[in-house]
Short mmCIF file of C-alpha atoms in Angstrom, two decimals:
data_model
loop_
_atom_site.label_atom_id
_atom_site.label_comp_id
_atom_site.label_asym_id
_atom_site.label_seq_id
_atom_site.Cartn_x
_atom_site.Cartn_y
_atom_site.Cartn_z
CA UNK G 1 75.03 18.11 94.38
CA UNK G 2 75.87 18.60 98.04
CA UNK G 3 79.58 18.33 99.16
CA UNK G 4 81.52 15.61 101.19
CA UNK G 5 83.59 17.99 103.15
CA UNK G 6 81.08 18.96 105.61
CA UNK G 7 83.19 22.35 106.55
CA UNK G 8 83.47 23.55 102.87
CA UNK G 9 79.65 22.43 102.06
CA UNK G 10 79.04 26.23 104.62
CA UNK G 11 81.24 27.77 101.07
CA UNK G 12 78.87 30.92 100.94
CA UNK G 13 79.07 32.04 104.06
CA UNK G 14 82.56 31.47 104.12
CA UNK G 15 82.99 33.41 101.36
CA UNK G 16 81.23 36.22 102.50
CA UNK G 17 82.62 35.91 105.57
CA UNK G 18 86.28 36.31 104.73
CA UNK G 19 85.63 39.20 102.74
CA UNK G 20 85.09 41.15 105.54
CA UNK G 21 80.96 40.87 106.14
CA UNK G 22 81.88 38.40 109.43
CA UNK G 23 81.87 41.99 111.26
CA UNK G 24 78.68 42.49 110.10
CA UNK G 25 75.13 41.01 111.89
CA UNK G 26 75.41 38.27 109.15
CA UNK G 27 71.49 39.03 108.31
CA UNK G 28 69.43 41.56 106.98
CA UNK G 29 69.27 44.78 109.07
CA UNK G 30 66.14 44.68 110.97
CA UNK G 31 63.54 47.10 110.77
CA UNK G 32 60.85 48.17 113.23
CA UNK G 33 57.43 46.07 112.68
CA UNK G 34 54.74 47.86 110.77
CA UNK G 35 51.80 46.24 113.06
CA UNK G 36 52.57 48.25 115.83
CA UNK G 37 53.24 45.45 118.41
CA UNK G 38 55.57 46.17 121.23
CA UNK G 39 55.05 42.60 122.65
CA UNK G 40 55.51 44.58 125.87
CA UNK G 41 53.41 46.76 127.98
CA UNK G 42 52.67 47.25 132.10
CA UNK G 43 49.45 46.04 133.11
CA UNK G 44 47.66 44.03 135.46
CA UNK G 45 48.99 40.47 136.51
CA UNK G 46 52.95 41.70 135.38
CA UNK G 47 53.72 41.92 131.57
CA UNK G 48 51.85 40.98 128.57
CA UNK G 49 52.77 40.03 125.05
CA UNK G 50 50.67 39.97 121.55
CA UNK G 51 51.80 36.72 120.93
CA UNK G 52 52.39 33.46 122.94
CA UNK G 53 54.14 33.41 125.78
CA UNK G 54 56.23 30.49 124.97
CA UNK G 55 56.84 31.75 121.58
CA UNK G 56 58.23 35.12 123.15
CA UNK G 57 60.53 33.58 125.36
CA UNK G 58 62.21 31.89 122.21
CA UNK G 59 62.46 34.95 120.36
CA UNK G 60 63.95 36.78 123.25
CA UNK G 61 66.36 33.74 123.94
CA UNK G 62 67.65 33.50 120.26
CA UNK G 63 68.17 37.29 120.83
CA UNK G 64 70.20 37.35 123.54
CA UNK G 65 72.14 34.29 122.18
CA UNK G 66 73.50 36.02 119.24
CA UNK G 67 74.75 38.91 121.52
CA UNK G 68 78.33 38.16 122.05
CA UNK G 69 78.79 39.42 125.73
CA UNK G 70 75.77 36.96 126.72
CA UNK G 71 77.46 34.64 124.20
CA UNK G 72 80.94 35.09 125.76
CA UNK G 73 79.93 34.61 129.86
CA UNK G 74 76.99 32.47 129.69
CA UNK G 75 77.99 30.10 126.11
CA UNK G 76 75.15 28.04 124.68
CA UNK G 77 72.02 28.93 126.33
CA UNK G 78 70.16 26.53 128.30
CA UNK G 79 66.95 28.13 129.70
CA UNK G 80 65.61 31.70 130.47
CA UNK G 81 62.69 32.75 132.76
CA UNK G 82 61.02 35.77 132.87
CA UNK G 83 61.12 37.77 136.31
CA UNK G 84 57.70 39.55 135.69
CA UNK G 85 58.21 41.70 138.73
CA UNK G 86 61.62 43.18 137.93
CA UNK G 87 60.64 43.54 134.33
CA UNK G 88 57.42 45.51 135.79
CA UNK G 89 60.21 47.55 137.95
CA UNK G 90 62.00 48.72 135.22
CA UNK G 91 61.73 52.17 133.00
CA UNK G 92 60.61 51.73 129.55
CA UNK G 93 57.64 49.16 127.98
CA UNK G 94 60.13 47.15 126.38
CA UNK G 95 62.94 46.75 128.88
CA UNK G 96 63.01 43.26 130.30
CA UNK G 97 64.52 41.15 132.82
CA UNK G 98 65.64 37.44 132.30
CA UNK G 99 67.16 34.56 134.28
CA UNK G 100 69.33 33.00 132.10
CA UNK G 101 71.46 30.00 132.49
CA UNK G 102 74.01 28.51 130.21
CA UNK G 103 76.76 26.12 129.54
CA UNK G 104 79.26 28.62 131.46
CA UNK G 105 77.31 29.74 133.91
CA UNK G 106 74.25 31.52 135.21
CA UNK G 107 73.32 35.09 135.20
CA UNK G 108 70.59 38.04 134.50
CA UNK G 109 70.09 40.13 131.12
CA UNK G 110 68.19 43.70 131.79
CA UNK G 111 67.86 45.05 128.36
CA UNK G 112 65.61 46.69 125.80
CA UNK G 113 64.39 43.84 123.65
CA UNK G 114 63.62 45.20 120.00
CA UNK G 115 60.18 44.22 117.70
CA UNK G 116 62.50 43.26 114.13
CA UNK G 117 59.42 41.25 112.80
CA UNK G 118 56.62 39.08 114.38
CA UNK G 119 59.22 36.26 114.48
CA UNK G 120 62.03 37.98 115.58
CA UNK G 121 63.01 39.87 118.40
CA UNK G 122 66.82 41.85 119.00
CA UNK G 123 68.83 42.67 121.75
CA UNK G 124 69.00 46.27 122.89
CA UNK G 125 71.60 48.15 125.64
CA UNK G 126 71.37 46.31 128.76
CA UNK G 127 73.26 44.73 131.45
CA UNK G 128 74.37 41.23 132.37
CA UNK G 129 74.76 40.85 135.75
CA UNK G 130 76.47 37.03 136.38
CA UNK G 131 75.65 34.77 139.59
CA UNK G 132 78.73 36.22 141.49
CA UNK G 133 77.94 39.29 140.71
CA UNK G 134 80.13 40.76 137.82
CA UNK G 135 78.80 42.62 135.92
CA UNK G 136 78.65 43.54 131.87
CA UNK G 137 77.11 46.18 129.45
CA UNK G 138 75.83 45.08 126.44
CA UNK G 139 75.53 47.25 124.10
CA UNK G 140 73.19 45.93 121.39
CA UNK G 141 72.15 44.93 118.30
CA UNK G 142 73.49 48.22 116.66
CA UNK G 143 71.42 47.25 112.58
CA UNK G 144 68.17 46.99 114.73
CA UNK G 145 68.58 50.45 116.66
CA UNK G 146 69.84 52.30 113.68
CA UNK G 147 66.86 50.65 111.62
CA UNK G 148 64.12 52.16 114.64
CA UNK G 149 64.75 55.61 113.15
CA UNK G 150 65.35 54.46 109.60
CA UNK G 151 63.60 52.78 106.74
CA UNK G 152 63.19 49.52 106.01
CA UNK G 153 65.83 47.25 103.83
CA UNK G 154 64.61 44.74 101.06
CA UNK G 155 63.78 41.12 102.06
CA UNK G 156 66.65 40.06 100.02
CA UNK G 157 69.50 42.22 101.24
CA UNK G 158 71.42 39.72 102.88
CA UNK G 159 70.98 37.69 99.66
CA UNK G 160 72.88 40.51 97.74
CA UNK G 161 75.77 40.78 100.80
CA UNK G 162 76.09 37.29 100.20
CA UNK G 163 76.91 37.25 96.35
CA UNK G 164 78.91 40.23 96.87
CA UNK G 165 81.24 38.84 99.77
CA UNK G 166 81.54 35.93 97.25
CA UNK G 167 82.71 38.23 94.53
CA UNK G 168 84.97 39.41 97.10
CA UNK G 169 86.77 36.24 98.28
CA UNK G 170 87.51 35.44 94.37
CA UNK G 171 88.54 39.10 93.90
CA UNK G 172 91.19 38.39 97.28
CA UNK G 173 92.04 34.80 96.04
CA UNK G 174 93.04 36.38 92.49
CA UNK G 175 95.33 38.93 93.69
CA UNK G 176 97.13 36.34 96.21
CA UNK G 177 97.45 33.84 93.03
CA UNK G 178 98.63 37.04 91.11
CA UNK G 179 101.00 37.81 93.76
CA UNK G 180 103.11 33.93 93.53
CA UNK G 181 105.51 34.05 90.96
CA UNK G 182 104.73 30.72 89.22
CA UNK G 183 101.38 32.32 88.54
CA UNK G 184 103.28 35.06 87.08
CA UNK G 185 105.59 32.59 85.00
CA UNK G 186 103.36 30.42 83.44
CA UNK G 187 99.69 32.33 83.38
CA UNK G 188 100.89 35.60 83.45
CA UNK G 189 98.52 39.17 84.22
CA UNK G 190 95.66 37.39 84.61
CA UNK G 191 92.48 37.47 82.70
CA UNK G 192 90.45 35.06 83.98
CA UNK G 193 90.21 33.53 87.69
CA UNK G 194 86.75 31.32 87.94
CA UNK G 195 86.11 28.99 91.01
CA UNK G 196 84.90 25.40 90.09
CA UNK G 197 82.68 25.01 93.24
CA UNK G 198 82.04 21.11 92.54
CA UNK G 199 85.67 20.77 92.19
CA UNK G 200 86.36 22.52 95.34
CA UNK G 201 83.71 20.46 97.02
CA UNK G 202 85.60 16.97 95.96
CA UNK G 203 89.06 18.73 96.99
CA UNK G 204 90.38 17.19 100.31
CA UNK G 205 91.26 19.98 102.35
CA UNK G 206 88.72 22.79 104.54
CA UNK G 207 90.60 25.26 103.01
CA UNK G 208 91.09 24.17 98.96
CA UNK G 209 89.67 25.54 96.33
CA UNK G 210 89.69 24.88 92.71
CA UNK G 211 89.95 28.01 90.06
CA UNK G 212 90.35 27.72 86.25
CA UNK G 213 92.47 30.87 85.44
CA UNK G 214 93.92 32.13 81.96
CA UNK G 215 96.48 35.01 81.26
CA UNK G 216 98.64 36.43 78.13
CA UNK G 217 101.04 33.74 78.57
CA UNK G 218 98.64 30.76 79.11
CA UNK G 219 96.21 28.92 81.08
CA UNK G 220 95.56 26.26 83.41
CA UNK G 221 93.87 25.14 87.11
CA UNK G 222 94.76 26.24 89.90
CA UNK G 223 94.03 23.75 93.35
CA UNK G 224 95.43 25.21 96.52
CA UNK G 225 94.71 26.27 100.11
CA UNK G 226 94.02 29.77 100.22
CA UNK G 227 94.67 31.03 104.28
CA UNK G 228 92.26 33.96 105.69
CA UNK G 229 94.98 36.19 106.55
CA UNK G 230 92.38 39.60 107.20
CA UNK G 231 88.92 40.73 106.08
CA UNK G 232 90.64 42.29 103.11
CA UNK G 233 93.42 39.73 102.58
CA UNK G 234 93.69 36.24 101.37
CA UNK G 235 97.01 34.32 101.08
CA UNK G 236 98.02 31.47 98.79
CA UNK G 237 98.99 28.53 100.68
CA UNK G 238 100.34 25.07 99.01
CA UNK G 239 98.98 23.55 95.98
CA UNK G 240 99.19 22.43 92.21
CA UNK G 241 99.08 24.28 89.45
CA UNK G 242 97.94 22.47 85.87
CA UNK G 243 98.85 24.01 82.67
CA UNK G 244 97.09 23.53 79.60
CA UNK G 245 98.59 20.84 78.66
CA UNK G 246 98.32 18.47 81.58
CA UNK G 247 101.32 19.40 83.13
CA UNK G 248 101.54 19.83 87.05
CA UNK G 249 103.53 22.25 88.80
CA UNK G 250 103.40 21.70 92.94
CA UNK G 251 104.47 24.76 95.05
CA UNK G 252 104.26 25.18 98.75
CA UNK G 253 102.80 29.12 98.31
CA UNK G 254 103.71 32.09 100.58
CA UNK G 255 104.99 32.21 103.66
CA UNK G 256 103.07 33.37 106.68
CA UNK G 257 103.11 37.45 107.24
CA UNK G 258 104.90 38.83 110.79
CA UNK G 259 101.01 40.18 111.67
CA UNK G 260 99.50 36.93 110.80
CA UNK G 261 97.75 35.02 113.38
CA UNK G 262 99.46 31.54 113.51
CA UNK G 263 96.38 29.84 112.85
CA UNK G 264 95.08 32.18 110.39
CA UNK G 265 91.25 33.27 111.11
CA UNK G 266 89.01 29.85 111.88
CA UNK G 267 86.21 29.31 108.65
CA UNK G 268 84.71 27.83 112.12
CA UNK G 269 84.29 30.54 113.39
CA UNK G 270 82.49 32.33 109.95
CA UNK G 271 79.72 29.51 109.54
CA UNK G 272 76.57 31.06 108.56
CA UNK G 273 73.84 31.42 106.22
CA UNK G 274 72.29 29.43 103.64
CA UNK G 275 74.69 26.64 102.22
CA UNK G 276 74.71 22.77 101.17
CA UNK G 277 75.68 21.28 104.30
CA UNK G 278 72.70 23.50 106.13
CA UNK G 279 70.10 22.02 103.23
CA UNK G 280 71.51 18.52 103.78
CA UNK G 281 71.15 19.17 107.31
CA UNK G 282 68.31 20.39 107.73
CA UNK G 283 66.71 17.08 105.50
CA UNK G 284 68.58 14.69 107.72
CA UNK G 285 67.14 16.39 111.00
CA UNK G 286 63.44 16.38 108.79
CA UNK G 287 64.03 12.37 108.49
CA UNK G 288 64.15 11.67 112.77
CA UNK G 289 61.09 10.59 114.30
CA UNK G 290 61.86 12.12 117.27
CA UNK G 291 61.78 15.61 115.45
CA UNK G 292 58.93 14.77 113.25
CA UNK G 293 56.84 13.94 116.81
CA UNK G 294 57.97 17.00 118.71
CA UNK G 295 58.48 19.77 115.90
CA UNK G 296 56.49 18.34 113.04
CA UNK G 297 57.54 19.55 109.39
CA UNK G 298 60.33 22.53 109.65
CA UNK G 299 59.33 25.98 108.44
CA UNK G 300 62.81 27.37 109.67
CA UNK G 301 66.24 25.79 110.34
CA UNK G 302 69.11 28.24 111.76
CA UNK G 303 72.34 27.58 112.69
CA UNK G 304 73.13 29.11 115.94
CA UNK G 305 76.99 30.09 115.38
CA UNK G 306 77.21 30.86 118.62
CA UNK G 307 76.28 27.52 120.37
CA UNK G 308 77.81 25.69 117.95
CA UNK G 309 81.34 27.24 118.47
CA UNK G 310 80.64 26.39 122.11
CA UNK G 311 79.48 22.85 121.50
CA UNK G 312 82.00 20.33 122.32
CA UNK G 313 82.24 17.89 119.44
CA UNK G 314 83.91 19.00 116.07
CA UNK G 315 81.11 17.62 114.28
CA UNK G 316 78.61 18.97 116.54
CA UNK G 317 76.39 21.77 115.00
CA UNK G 318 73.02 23.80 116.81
CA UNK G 319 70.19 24.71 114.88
CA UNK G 320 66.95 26.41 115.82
CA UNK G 321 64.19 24.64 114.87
CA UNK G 322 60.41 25.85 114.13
CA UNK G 323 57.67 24.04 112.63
CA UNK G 324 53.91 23.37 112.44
CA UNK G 325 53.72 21.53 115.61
CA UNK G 326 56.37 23.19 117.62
CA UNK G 327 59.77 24.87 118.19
CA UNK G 328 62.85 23.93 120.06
CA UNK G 329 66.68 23.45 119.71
CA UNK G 330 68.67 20.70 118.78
CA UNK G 331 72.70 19.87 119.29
CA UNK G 332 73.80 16.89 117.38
CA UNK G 333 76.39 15.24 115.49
CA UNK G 334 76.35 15.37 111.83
CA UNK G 335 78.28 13.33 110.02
CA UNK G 336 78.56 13.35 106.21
CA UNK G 337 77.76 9.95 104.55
CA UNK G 338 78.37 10.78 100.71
CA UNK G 339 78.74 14.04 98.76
CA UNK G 340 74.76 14.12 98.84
CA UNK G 341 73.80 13.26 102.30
CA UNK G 342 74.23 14.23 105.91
CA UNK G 343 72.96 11.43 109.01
CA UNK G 344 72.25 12.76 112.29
CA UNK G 345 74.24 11.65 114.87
CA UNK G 346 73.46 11.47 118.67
CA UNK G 347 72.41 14.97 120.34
CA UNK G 348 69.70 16.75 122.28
CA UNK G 349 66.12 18.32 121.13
CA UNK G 350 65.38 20.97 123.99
CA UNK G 351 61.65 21.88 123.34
CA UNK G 352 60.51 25.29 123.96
CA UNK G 353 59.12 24.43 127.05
CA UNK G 354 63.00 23.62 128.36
CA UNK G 355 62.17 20.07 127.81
CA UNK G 356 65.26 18.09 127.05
CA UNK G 357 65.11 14.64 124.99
CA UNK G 358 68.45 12.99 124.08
CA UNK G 359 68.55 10.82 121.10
CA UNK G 360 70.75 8.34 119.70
CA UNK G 361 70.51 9.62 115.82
CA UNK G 362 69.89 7.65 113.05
CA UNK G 363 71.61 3.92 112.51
CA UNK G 364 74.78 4.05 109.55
CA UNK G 365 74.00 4.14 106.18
CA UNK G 366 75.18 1.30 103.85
CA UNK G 367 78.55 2.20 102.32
CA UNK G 368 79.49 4.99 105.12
CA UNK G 369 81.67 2.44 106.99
CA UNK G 370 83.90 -0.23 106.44
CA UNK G 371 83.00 -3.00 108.91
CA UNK G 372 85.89 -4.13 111.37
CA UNK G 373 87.56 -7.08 110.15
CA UNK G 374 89.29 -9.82 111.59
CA UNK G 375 92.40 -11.60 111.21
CA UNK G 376 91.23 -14.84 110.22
CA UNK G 377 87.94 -16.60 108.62
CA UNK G 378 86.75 -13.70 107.46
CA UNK G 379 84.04 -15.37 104.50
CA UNK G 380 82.58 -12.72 101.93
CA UNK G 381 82.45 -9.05 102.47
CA UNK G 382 79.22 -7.68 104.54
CA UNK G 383 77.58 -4.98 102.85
CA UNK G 384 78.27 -2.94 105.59
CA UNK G 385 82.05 -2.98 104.19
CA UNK G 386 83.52 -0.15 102.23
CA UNK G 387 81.17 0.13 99.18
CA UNK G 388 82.48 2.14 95.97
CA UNK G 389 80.07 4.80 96.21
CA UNK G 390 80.85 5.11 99.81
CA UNK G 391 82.46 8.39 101.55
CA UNK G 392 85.57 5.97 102.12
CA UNK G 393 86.35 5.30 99.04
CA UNK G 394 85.87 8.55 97.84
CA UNK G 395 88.25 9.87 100.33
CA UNK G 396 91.05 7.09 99.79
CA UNK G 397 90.74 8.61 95.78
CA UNK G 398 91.58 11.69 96.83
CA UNK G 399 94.68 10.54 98.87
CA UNK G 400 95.91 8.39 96.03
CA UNK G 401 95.36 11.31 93.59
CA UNK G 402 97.86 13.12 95.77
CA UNK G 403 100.33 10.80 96.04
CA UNK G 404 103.47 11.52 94.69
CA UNK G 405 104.42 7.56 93.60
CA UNK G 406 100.61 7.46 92.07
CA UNK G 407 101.15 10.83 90.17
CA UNK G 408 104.47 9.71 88.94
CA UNK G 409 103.26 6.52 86.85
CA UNK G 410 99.01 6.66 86.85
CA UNK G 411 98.86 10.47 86.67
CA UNK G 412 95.36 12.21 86.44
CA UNK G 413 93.33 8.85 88.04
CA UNK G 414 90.35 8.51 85.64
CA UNK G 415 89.24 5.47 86.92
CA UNK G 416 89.47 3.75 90.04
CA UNK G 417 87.76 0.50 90.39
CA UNK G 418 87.86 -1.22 94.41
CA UNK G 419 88.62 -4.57 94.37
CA UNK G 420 86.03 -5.40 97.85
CA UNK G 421 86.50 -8.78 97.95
CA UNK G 422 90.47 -8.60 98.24
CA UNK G 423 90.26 -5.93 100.24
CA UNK G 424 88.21 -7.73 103.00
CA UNK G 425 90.35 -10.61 102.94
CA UNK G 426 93.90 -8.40 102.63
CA UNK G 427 95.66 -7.89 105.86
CA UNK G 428 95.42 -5.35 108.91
CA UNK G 429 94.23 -2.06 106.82
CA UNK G 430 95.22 -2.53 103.47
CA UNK G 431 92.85 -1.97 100.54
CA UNK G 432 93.18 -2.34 97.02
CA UNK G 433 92.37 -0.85 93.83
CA UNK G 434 92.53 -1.11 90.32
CA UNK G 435 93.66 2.05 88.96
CA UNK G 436 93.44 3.70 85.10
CA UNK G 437 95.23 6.99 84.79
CA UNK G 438 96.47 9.41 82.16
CA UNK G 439 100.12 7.92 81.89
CA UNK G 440 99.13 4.42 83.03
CA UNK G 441 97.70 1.85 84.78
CA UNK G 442 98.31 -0.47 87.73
CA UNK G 443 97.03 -1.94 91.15
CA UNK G 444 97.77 -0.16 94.40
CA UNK G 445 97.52 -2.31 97.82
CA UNK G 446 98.04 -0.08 100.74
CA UNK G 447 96.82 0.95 104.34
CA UNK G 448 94.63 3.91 104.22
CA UNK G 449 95.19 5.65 107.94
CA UNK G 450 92.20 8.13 108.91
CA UNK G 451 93.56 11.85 109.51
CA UNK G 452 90.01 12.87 110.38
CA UNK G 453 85.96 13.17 109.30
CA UNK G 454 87.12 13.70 105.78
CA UNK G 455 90.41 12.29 104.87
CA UNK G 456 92.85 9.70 104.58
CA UNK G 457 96.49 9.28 104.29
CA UNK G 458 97.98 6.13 102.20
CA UNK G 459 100.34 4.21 104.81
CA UNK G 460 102.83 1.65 103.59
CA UNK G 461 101.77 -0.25 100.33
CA UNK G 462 103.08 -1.17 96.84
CA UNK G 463 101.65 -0.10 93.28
CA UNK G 464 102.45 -2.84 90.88
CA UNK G 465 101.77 -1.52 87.45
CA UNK G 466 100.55 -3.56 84.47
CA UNK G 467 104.19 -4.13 83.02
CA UNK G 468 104.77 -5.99 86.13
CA UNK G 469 106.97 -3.03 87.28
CA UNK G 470 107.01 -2.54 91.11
CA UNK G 471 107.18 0.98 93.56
CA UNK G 472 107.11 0.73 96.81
CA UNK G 473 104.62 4.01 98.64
CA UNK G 474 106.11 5.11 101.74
CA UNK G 475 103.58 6.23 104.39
CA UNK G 476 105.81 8.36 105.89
#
């Protein structure tokens, strides 16, 4: 079951990330190749490689992206070209010399480039020298020279950094929940501290997560932001705490430390790795014609954290793509239609040739959007309207869940059925549902105002519950 905050759907990397393996290359360690191939030697006609030229260039491109000096001047790579004759110049078989330009500017890498595998090639010391003439050392991929002289890891090291940076983050998040003293009051020394990751993916919030926990002096749920405060640290930020027996404590959490950055360290900036969103991503870029024509079926999807942090949308992600008929980039939007599903949104496929295509993505899914509606003469609802498996509606449950009017007289909402029809016909951007909870039931008519990609905010509205009784729900 995938999950419909896009952000939170990266959880494993995330997880490892903020435990302090962010530092590290975020893959396995390479290791030399055991075929022998250099990919690089002097010769006749300027250098040669043991594979495809085109193919090389990639390799060496999605090298030098991931270095963070090249990443820092030149941002998302746009092209490189081979200067054969200054490569030839230089000492060493595998020290190469590449024009590369970006989406910051232009420049020229001179660096060793590293055999890690027949599909993968690192960066090495080297130089970039930019188009007026600064200058920078790079100083390498520091796994893949340590792992020339060494042995090789296991194929499924980074598998086992993974698990463990996720045993890490819950070993963090327990000791800030230990730390609050409401924890303390009602749980006590805790015994028990288990994330429920398909809770945390329904949780609004990037930065919520859902843990049952149990101590010596009870147990309950614990739903709450937890803030990245270091690689070692994790603080507890605001959230609800349910006992046992259904009884919910809010608390705003700790305060921010003296050392702490003021916007704490950016899960943006720690996407990586394996995860839902990737897997729903990767099938949604699968589905395009465009891709299908060009790349054919994908043997390999990465995320390029690099590009991505430089790409200008917030819903913008780059991937490297590889498959039977081709390889190439691609920068699109992604936008999340249900808990299950990604669409792609408009972007550009850059073939390996350089070859740019832009595309307009794939048309909306039904229930992803409400349809605009006017003010008079409206007839029945399109389908295109807010459906009740649609991301809309599962967002508005969320932000009547957490509203304190709703929590006061529904409590835990165990059902809540949308009334479509009077919503199309209700004014401006009110919607209405019929709502069952654990202390009661009612109807709620409200606006529902959209914060962002994956929440809303109830505006001004009324719950009228089935006594007839009547609260007003302040937006403010």
């Amino acid at each position: 079951m995938g999950w419909g905050n896009k952000r939170r759907g990266l959880f494993v990397w995330v997880l490892a990330a903020a435990s302090g393996l962010a530092a590290a290359s975020g893959v396995a360690a390479p290791h030399a190749a055991d075929d022998g191939n250099t990919k690089s030697s002097e010769g006749q006609g300027g250098v040669r490689f043991s594979i495809d030229r085109e193919e090389y260039d990639a390799q060496a491109r999605a090298a030098m992206q991931v270095d963070p000096v090249v990443a820092a001047h030149l941002g998302a790579i746009r092209s490189v070209a081979l200067d054969d004759a200054a490569s030839m110049d230089e000492p060493g078989p595998d020290v190469l010399v590449f024009d590369v330009e970006g989406s910051r500017g232009k420049g020229r890498v001179t660096a060793r480039f590293i055999t890690v595998s027949a599909t993968q090639e690192a960066l090495g010391p080297g130089m970039l020298v930019m188009a007026d003439g600064t200058r920078h050392e790079i100083e390498g991929d520091a796994d893949a020279l340590a792992a020339e002289d060494g042995p090789p890891l296991h194929d499924h090291a980074h598998d086992e950094d993974v698990e463990a940076g996720a045993n890490a983050f819950v070993r963090q998040a327990q000791e800030a929940a230990q730390r609050y003293p409401l924890i303390r009051q009602h749980i006590g020394q805790i015994a028990s501290f288990e994330i429920d990751t398909d809770a945390t993916g329904a949780a609004p919030g990037m930065n919520t997560f859902v843990f049952d926990v149990a101590g010596d002096k009870g147990r309950g749920r614990l739903e709450a932001d937890f803030i990245t405060v270091s690689a070692d640290t994790e603080r507890l930020g605001k959230g609800v705490l349910t006992l046992a027996g259904g009884r919910k404590l809010s608390f705003e959490g700790e305060p921010r430390g003296e050392d702490e950055p003021e916007d704490g360290v950016s899960a943006a900036d720690l996407f990586g790795g394996e995860n839902i969103f990737t897997r729903q991503a990767r099938v949604a870029v699968q589905r395009y014609p465009l891709v299908q024509q060009h790349i054919g079926t994908l043997a390999s999807f990465e995320l390029d954290l690099a590009a991505t942090g430089e790409a200008e949308g917030a819903e913008e992600f780059v991937f490297a793509l590889t498959g039977d008929k081709g390889r190439g980039r691609i920068l699109a939007e992604f936008i999340t239609v249900d808990a299950d599903t990604e669409r792609l949104g408009k972007g550009v496929l850059t073939l390996a040739d350089g070859r740019e295509i832009a595309f307009e993505g794939e048309a909306p899914m039904e229930g992803e959007l409400a349809a605009p509606r006017i003010d008079s003469d409206r007839g029945e609802a399109p389908d295109t309207f807010a459906r009740q498996d649609g991301i809309f509606v599962l967002q508005a449950n969320a932000a009547m869940q957490a509203h304190p009017v709703v929590q006061r007289h529904i409590g835990d909402i165990r059902e809540a059925a949308f009334d479509r029809d009077a919503s199309w016909k209700a004014d401006g951007e009110r919607y209405i549902f019929d709502l069952k909870g654990s202390k009661g039931q009612g109807r709620l008519e409200a606006e529902f105002i959209t914060v962002d990609a994956d929440s809303e905010r109830i505006g001004d509205g009324e719950l009228v519950m089935a006594d007839g009784k009547r609260y007003p729900l302040d937006g403010k």
